[in-house]
Coordinates of C-alpha atoms in Angstrom, one line a residue:
Chain J
X1 CA 23.7 -6.9 -19.2
X2 CA 24.7 -4.6 -22.1
X3 CA 24.0 -1.0 -21.8
X4 CA 24.2 1.6 -24.6
X5 CA 24.6 -0.6 -27.6
X6 CA 21.4 -2.3 -27.2
X7 CA 18.7 -1.2 -29.5
X8 CA 15.5 -0.4 -27.8
X9 CA 12.4 -0.9 -29.6
X10 CA 9.2 0.7 -28.4
X11 CA 6.3 -1.4 -29.4
X12 CA 2.9 0.1 -29.4
X13 CA 0.7 -2.8 -29.9
X14 CA -2.4 -0.8 -30.4
X15 CA -4.8 -3.4 -29.3
X16 CA -8.1 -2.4 -27.9
X17 CA -9.8 -5.4 -26.4
X18 CA -11.4 -6.2 -23.0
X19 CA -9.0 -7.7 -20.6
X20 CA -9.7 -9.8 -17.5
X21 CA -8.2 -8.6 -14.3
X22 CA -9.0 -8.3 -10.7
X23 CA -8.2 -5.3 -8.8
X24 CA -10.0 -5.8 -5.5
X25 CA -13.6 -5.4 -6.4
X26 CA -13.2 -2.3 -8.4
X27 CA -12.9 -1.8 -12.1
X28 CA -10.1 0.2 -13.7
X29 CA -11.4 2.4 -16.4
X30 CA -8.5 1.8 -18.7
X31 CA -5.2 0.1 -18.9
X32 CA -2.4 1.7 -20.8
X33 CA 0.2 -0.7 -21.9
X34 CA 3.7 0.3 -23.0
X35 CA 6.4 -2.3 -23.8
X36 CA 10.1 -1.7 -24.0
X37 CA 12.2 -4.5 -25.6
X38 CA 15.9 -4.7 -25.4
X39 CA 16.7 -6.7 -28.7
X40 CA 20.2 -7.6 -27.7
X41 CA 19.5 -8.9 -24.3
X42 CA 15.9 -9.8 -24.8
X43 CA 14.8 -8.3 -21.6
X44 CA 11.3 -6.9 -21.6
X45 CA 9.8 -4.2 -19.5
X46 CA 6.1 -3.8 -19.6
X47 CA 4.4 -0.8 -18.0
X48 CA 0.8 -1.3 -17.3
X49 CA -0.9 1.8 -16.0
X50 CA -4.3 1.5 -14.5
X51 CA -6.6 4.5 -14.6
X52 CA -9.0 5.2 -11.9
X53 CA -11.3 8.1 -11.3
X54 CA -11.6 9.4 -7.8
X55 CA -11.7 12.6 -5.8
X56 CA -8.6 12.0 -3.8
X57 CA -6.0 14.5 -2.8
X58 CA -5.1 15.3 -6.4
X59 CA -8.7 15.7 -7.3
X60 CA -8.2 14.2 -10.7
X61 CA -8.1 10.8 -12.4
X62 CA -5.5 8.6 -10.9
X63 CA -3.0 6.6 -12.8
X64 CA -1.2 3.7 -11.1
X65 CA 1.6 2.3 -13.1
X66 CA 3.2 -1.1 -12.5
X67 CA 6.5 -2.0 -14.2
X68 CA 6.8 -5.7 -15.0
X69 CA 10.3 -7.0 -15.7
X70 CA 10.7 -10.2 -17.7
X71 CA 13.8 -12.3 -17.6
X72 CA 15.4 -13.5 -20.8
X73 CA 13.2 -16.1 -22.5
X74 CA 10.5 -16.0 -19.9
X75 CA 6.9 -15.1 -20.3
X76 CA 6.4 -14.6 -16.6
X77 CA 7.6 -11.4 -14.9
X78 CA 10.2 -11.9 -12.3
X79 CA 10.2 -8.5 -10.7
X80 CA 8.0 -5.5 -10.5
X81 CA 8.0 -1.9 -9.4
X82 CA 4.9 -0.2 -8.4
X83 CA 4.1 3.3 -7.0
X84 CA 0.6 4.1 -6.1
X85 CA 0.7 5.9 -2.8
X86 CA 3.5 4.2 -1.1
X87 CA 6.5 5.5 -3.0
X88 CA 8.5 3.1 -5.0
X89 CA 7.7 -0.4 -4.0
X90 CA 10.2 -3.0 -5.3
X91 CA 8.7 -6.5 -5.6
X92 CA 11.6 -8.8 -6.0
X93 CA 11.3 -12.4 -7.2
X94 CA 7.6 -12.4 -7.8
X95 CA 5.9 -15.6 -6.6
X96 CA 2.6 -14.6 -8.2
X97 CA 1.6 -12.1 -10.8
X98 CA -2.1 -12.7 -10.5
X99 CA -4.1 -9.6 -10.5
X100 CA -6.1 -11.0 -7.7
X101 CA -3.1 -9.9 -5.6
X102 CA -4.2 -6.3 -6.0
X103 CA -5.9 -4.9 -3.0
X104 CA -8.5 -2.2 -3.0
X105 CA -7.2 0.1 -0.3
X106 CA -10.0 2.7 -0.2
X107 CA -13.1 1.2 -1.8
X108 CA -14.0 3.3 -4.8
X109 CA -10.9 5.4 -4.6
X110 CA -7.4 4.1 -4.0
X111 CA -5.8 0.9 -5.1
X112 CA -2.7 -0.8 -4.0
X113 CA -0.6 -3.2 -6.0
X114 CA 0.2 -5.8 -3.4
X115 CA 2.0 -8.4 -5.3
X116 CA 3.3 -11.6 -3.8
X117 CA 7.0 -11.5 -3.9
X118 CA 9.9 -13.0 -2.0
X119 CA 11.0 -9.6 -1.0
X120 CA 9.4 -6.1 -0.8
X121 CA 11.3 -2.9 -0.4
X122 CA 9.5 0.4 0.1
X123 CA 11.5 3.5 -0.6
X124 CA 11.0 6.5 1.4
X125 CA 8.3 6.2 4.0
X126 CA 7.6 5.0 7.6
X127 CA 3.8 5.6 7.2
X128 CA 4.0 4.0 3.7
X129 CA 5.5 0.8 5.2
X130 CA 2.6 0.7 7.7
X131 CA 0.0 1.4 5.0
X132 CA 1.5 -1.4 2.8
X133 CA 1.4 -3.9 5.7
X134 CA -2.2 -2.9 6.3
X135 CA -3.0 -3.5 2.7
X136 CA -1.4 -7.0 2.9
X137 CA -3.3 -7.8 6.1
X138 CA -6.6 -6.6 4.4
X139 CA -5.9 -8.6 1.3
X140 CA -5.6 -11.8 3.3
X141 CA -8.7 -11.1 5.3
X142 CA -10.8 -10.4 2.3
X143 CA -12.1 -12.6 -0.4
X144 CA -11.0 -11.0 -3.6
X145 CA -13.4 -11.4 -6.5
X146 CA -12.1 -11.0 -10.0
X147 CA -13.6 -8.2 -12.0
X148 CA -13.9 -8.3 -15.7
X149 CA -13.0 -4.9 -16.9
X150 CA -11.6 -2.2 -19.0
X151 CA -9.9 -1.5 -22.3
X152 CA -6.3 -1.9 -23.2
X153 CA -4.8 1.1 -24.8
X154 CA -1.4 1.7 -26.2
X155 CA 1.0 4.3 -24.9
X156 CA 1.5 6.1 -21.7
X157 CA -0.8 8.1 -19.6
X158 CA -1.0 11.8 -20.3
X159 CA 2.1 13.9 -19.4
X160 CA 0.0 16.2 -17.3
X161 CA -0.3 13.5 -14.7
X162 CA 2.1 13.8 -11.9
X163 CA 2.9 10.1 -11.9
X164 CA 4.0 10.2 -15.5
X165 CA 7.2 12.0 -14.5
X166 CA 8.2 9.0 -12.4
X167 CA 7.1 6.6 -15.2
X168 CA 9.3 8.5 -17.6
X169 CA 12.2 8.4 -15.2
X170 CA 12.1 4.7 -14.8
X171 CA 11.6 4.2 -18.5
X172 CA 14.6 6.3 -19.3
X173 CA 16.7 4.5 -16.8
X174 CA 15.1 1.1 -16.9
X175 CA 18.3 -0.8 -17.3
X176 CA 19.6 0.7 -14.1
X177 CA 16.5 -0.3 -12.3
X178 CA 16.7 -3.8 -13.7
X179 CA 20.3 -4.2 -12.5
X180 CA 19.3 -2.9 -9.1
X181 CA 16.4 -5.4 -8.8
X182 CA 18.8 -8.2 -9.7
X183 CA 21.1 -7.2 -6.9
X184 CA 18.5 -6.9 -4.2
Chain Q
X1 CA 15.1 6.9 7.0
X2 CA 16.4 10.2 8.0
X3 CA 13.2 11.9 8.9
X4 CA 11.5 11.9 12.3
X5 CA 9.4 8.8 12.3
X6 CA 8.5 9.0 15.9
X7 CA 7.3 12.6 15.6
X8 CA 5.4 11.9 12.5
X9 CA 3.5 8.9 14.0
X10 CA 2.9 10.7 17.4
X11 CA 1.4 13.7 15.6
X12 CA -0.9 11.5 13.6
X13 CA -1.9 9.5 16.7
X14 CA -2.7 12.8 18.4
X15 CA -4.8 13.9 15.4
X16 CA -6.7 10.6 15.5
X17 CA -7.3 10.9 19.2
X18 CA -8.6 14.5 18.8
X19 CA -11.1 13.4 16.2
X20 CA -12.1 10.4 18.3
X21 CA -12.7 12.6 21.3
X22 CA -14.7 15.0 19.1
X23 CA -16.9 12.1 18.0
X24 CA -17.5 11.3 21.6
X25 CA -18.8 14.8 22.2
X26 CA -21.2 14.3 19.3
X27 CA -22.3 11.0 20.9
X28 CA -22.9 12.8 24.1
X29 CA -25.0 15.4 22.3
X30 CA -22.7 18.2 23.4
X31 CA -22.1 19.3 19.8
X32 CA -23.6 18.7 16.4
X33 CA -20.4 19.4 14.3
X34 CA -16.8 18.3 14.6
X35 CA -14.1 20.7 15.6
X36 CA -11.3 19.5 13.4
X37 CA -8.9 22.4 13.8
X38 CA -6.8 20.8 16.6
X39 CA -6.5 17.6 14.6
X40 CA -5.6 19.4 11.5
X41 CA -2.9 21.4 13.4
X42 CA -1.4 18.0 14.3
X43 CA -1.5 16.8 10.7
X44 CA 0.2 20.0 9.6
X45 CA 3.0 19.3 12.0
X46 CA 3.1 15.7 10.8
X47 CA 3.5 16.8 7.2
X48 CA 6.5 19.0 8.1
X49 CA 8.5 15.9 9.2
X50 CA 7.1 13.5 6.6
X51 CA 8.8 12.1 3.5
X52 CA 7.1 13.2 0.3
X53 CA 5.2 9.9 0.0
X54 CA 4.1 9.9 3.6
X55 CA 3.0 13.5 3.2
X56 CA 0.8 12.3 0.3
X57 CA -0.8 9.8 2.6
X58 CA -1.4 12.4 5.3
X59 CA -2.9 14.8 2.7
X60 CA -5.1 12.0 1.5
X61 CA -6.4 11.6 5.0
X62 CA -6.9 15.3 5.5
X63 CA -8.8 15.6 2.2
X64 CA -11.2 12.9 3.4
X65 CA -11.7 14.3 6.9
X66 CA -12.0 17.9 5.8
X67 CA -15.3 17.0 4.0
X68 CA -16.8 17.0 7.5
X69 CA -15.9 20.5 8.5
X70 CA -19.1 22.4 9.5
X71 CA -21.2 19.4 8.5
X72 CA -24.0 18.3 10.8
X73 CA -23.0 14.9 12.2
X74 CA -25.9 12.6 11.3
X75 CA -25.6 8.9 12.2
X76 CA -24.5 8.2 8.6
X77 CA -21.8 10.9 8.8
X78 CA -20.6 9.5 12.1
X79 CA -20.2 6.1 10.5
X80 CA -18.3 7.6 7.6
X81 CA -15.9 9.4 9.9
X82 CA -15.4 6.2 12.0
X83 CA -14.6 4.3 8.8
X84 CA -11.9 6.9 7.8
X85 CA -10.5 6.8 11.3
X86 CA -10.4 3.0 11.3
X87 CA -8.6 2.8 8.0
X88 CA -6.1 5.5 8.6
X89 CA -5.7 4.5 12.3
X90 CA -4.9 1.0 11.1
X91 CA -2.2 2.3 8.8
X92 CA -0.7 4.4 11.6
X93 CA -0.8 1.5 14.0
X94 CA 0.9 -0.8 11.5
X95 CA 3.5 1.9 11.0
X96 CA 4.1 1.9 14.8
X97 CA 4.6 -1.9 14.6
X98 CA 7.1 -1.8 11.7
X99 CA 8.9 1.5 12.2
X100 CA 12.0 0.1 13.7
X101 CA 12.1 -3.1 11.7
X102 CA 15.0 -3.7 9.3
X103 CA 14.2 -4.6 5.7
X104 CA 14.6 -8.3 6.6
X105 CA 12.3 -8.0 9.6
X106 CA 9.8 -6.1 7.6
X107 CA 9.7 -8.8 5.0
X108 CA 9.4 -11.5 7.6
X109 CA 6.5 -9.5 9.1
X110 CA 4.7 -9.4 5.8
X111 CA 5.0 -13.1 5.5
X112 CA 3.7 -13.5 9.0
X113 CA 0.6 -11.6 8.0
X114 CA 0.0 -14.0 5.2
X115 CA -0.2 -17.0 7.6
X116 CA -3.8 -17.8 8.4
X117 CA -3.2 -18.6 12.0
X118 CA -1.5 -15.3 12.8
X119 CA -4.7 -13.3 13.2
X120 CA -6.4 -15.9 15.4
X121 CA -3.3 -16.3 17.6
X122 CA -2.9 -12.5 18.2
X123 CA -6.5 -11.8 18.9
X124 CA -6.8 -14.8 21.2
X125 CA -3.8 -13.5 23.1
X126 CA -5.3 -10.1 23.4
X127 CA -8.5 -11.7 24.8
X128 CA -6.3 -13.7 27.2
X129 CA -7.6 -17.0 25.8
X130 CA -4.6 -18.2 23.9
X131 CA -5.1 -20.8 21.1
X132 CA -2.7 -23.5 20.2
X133 CA -0.3 -22.0 17.6
X134 CA 2.5 -23.6 15.6
X135 CA 6.0 -23.3 17.1
X136 CA 7.2 -21.7 13.8
X137 CA 4.7 -18.8 14.1
X138 CA 5.4 -18.3 17.8
X139 CA 9.1 -18.2 17.1
X140 CA 8.7 -15.7 14.4
X141 CA 6.4 -13.5 16.5
X142 CA 9.0 -13.7 19.3
X143 CA 11.8 -12.6 17.0
X144 CA 9.7 -9.8 15.7
X145 CA 8.9 -8.6 19.2
X146 CA 5.2 -9.1 18.8
X147 CA 5.0 -11.4 21.8
X148 CA 7.3 -12.0 24.7
X149 CA 7.6 -14.8 27.2
X150 CA 7.3 -13.8 30.9
X151 CA 7.8 -16.6 33.3
X152 CA 6.5 -19.1 30.8
X153 CA 3.5 -17.0 30.0
X154 CA 3.2 -15.7 26.4
X155 CA 1.8 -12.2 26.1
X156 CA 1.5 -9.4 23.6
X157 CA 4.1 -6.7 23.6
X158 CA 3.3 -3.0 22.8
X159 CA 3.8 -3.9 19.1
X160 CA 1.6 -6.9 19.5
X161 CA -1.2 -4.7 21.0
X162 CA -1.1 -2.3 18.1
X163 CA -1.2 -5.3 15.7
X164 CA -4.2 -6.8 17.5
X165 CA -6.0 -3.5 17.1
X166 CA -5.5 -3.6 13.4
X167 CA -6.2 -7.3 12.8
X168 CA -9.4 -7.1 14.7
X169 CA -11.0 -5.0 12.0
X170 CA -9.0 -5.1 8.8

């Protein structure tokens, strides 16, 4: 995995088209898509940020980014990192990347990326671990119905949003995160 | 994790019990509004020992429950509070189940939750009417300390009881 020499290309694909995705039974208002390509190693990182409006603790729109990591030559993500309300969740060796795996945690409010992976690691939280396990249990107890939804927009969510700082941090250091995921 | 998990979960359990007992007073027509100050005192203490992300989850719960301060508890409001308690209570109960699991055990536990027979097995054990369950699942539950085997009789451990509570109403 080369670091430093690789030329990173930021592609903003500018498409605005309806996408099909299931996030519990809720609809995301928008999906921001930001793709980073390492030309030399051909590793792709795709950040998809789902925007929800709710009146939760931050009393503002909520952005939930999921980082999808693609191995060389593959069009299926192998790992993912999500945040939402659980801290960093590392989804290692994804078994499924179907959006049906998303679980609505609080109907109309909070949403939880619960992706099927061989291994999950939650950084920083005892309660978060319980909340994630509850989301998994709920997901398997509930029939998830796909929802047709939202617009794809290019770029990242506004910088004023708290979560953006974490997105930026991972984007700036994505190669480190990629290596870390490979080792887990 | 370096912070005090036990204290965090105990404070949250205490907060949930406070609200539950207040709801019972409403049921008994002793009061028309909820007195949330004792519960909020517990959540304040919980936040002091929580990690930043856990703190966000506690704040989220506080935000939900604070909407009922000084509000007359109609049947509809009671239902809303019960729903919040059920959701957050389930998360706290799950945290009690997994708090001492290693990362490997936690992952095995998540896989156990995906198995369709897990829920039936645990609820049937709680109701003391055990259903036939595969050896693989029983073995996994034994290793995760969800059940134990006392004189040939399989029963739920404390962890198992917390899990049964959650799985009954996910």
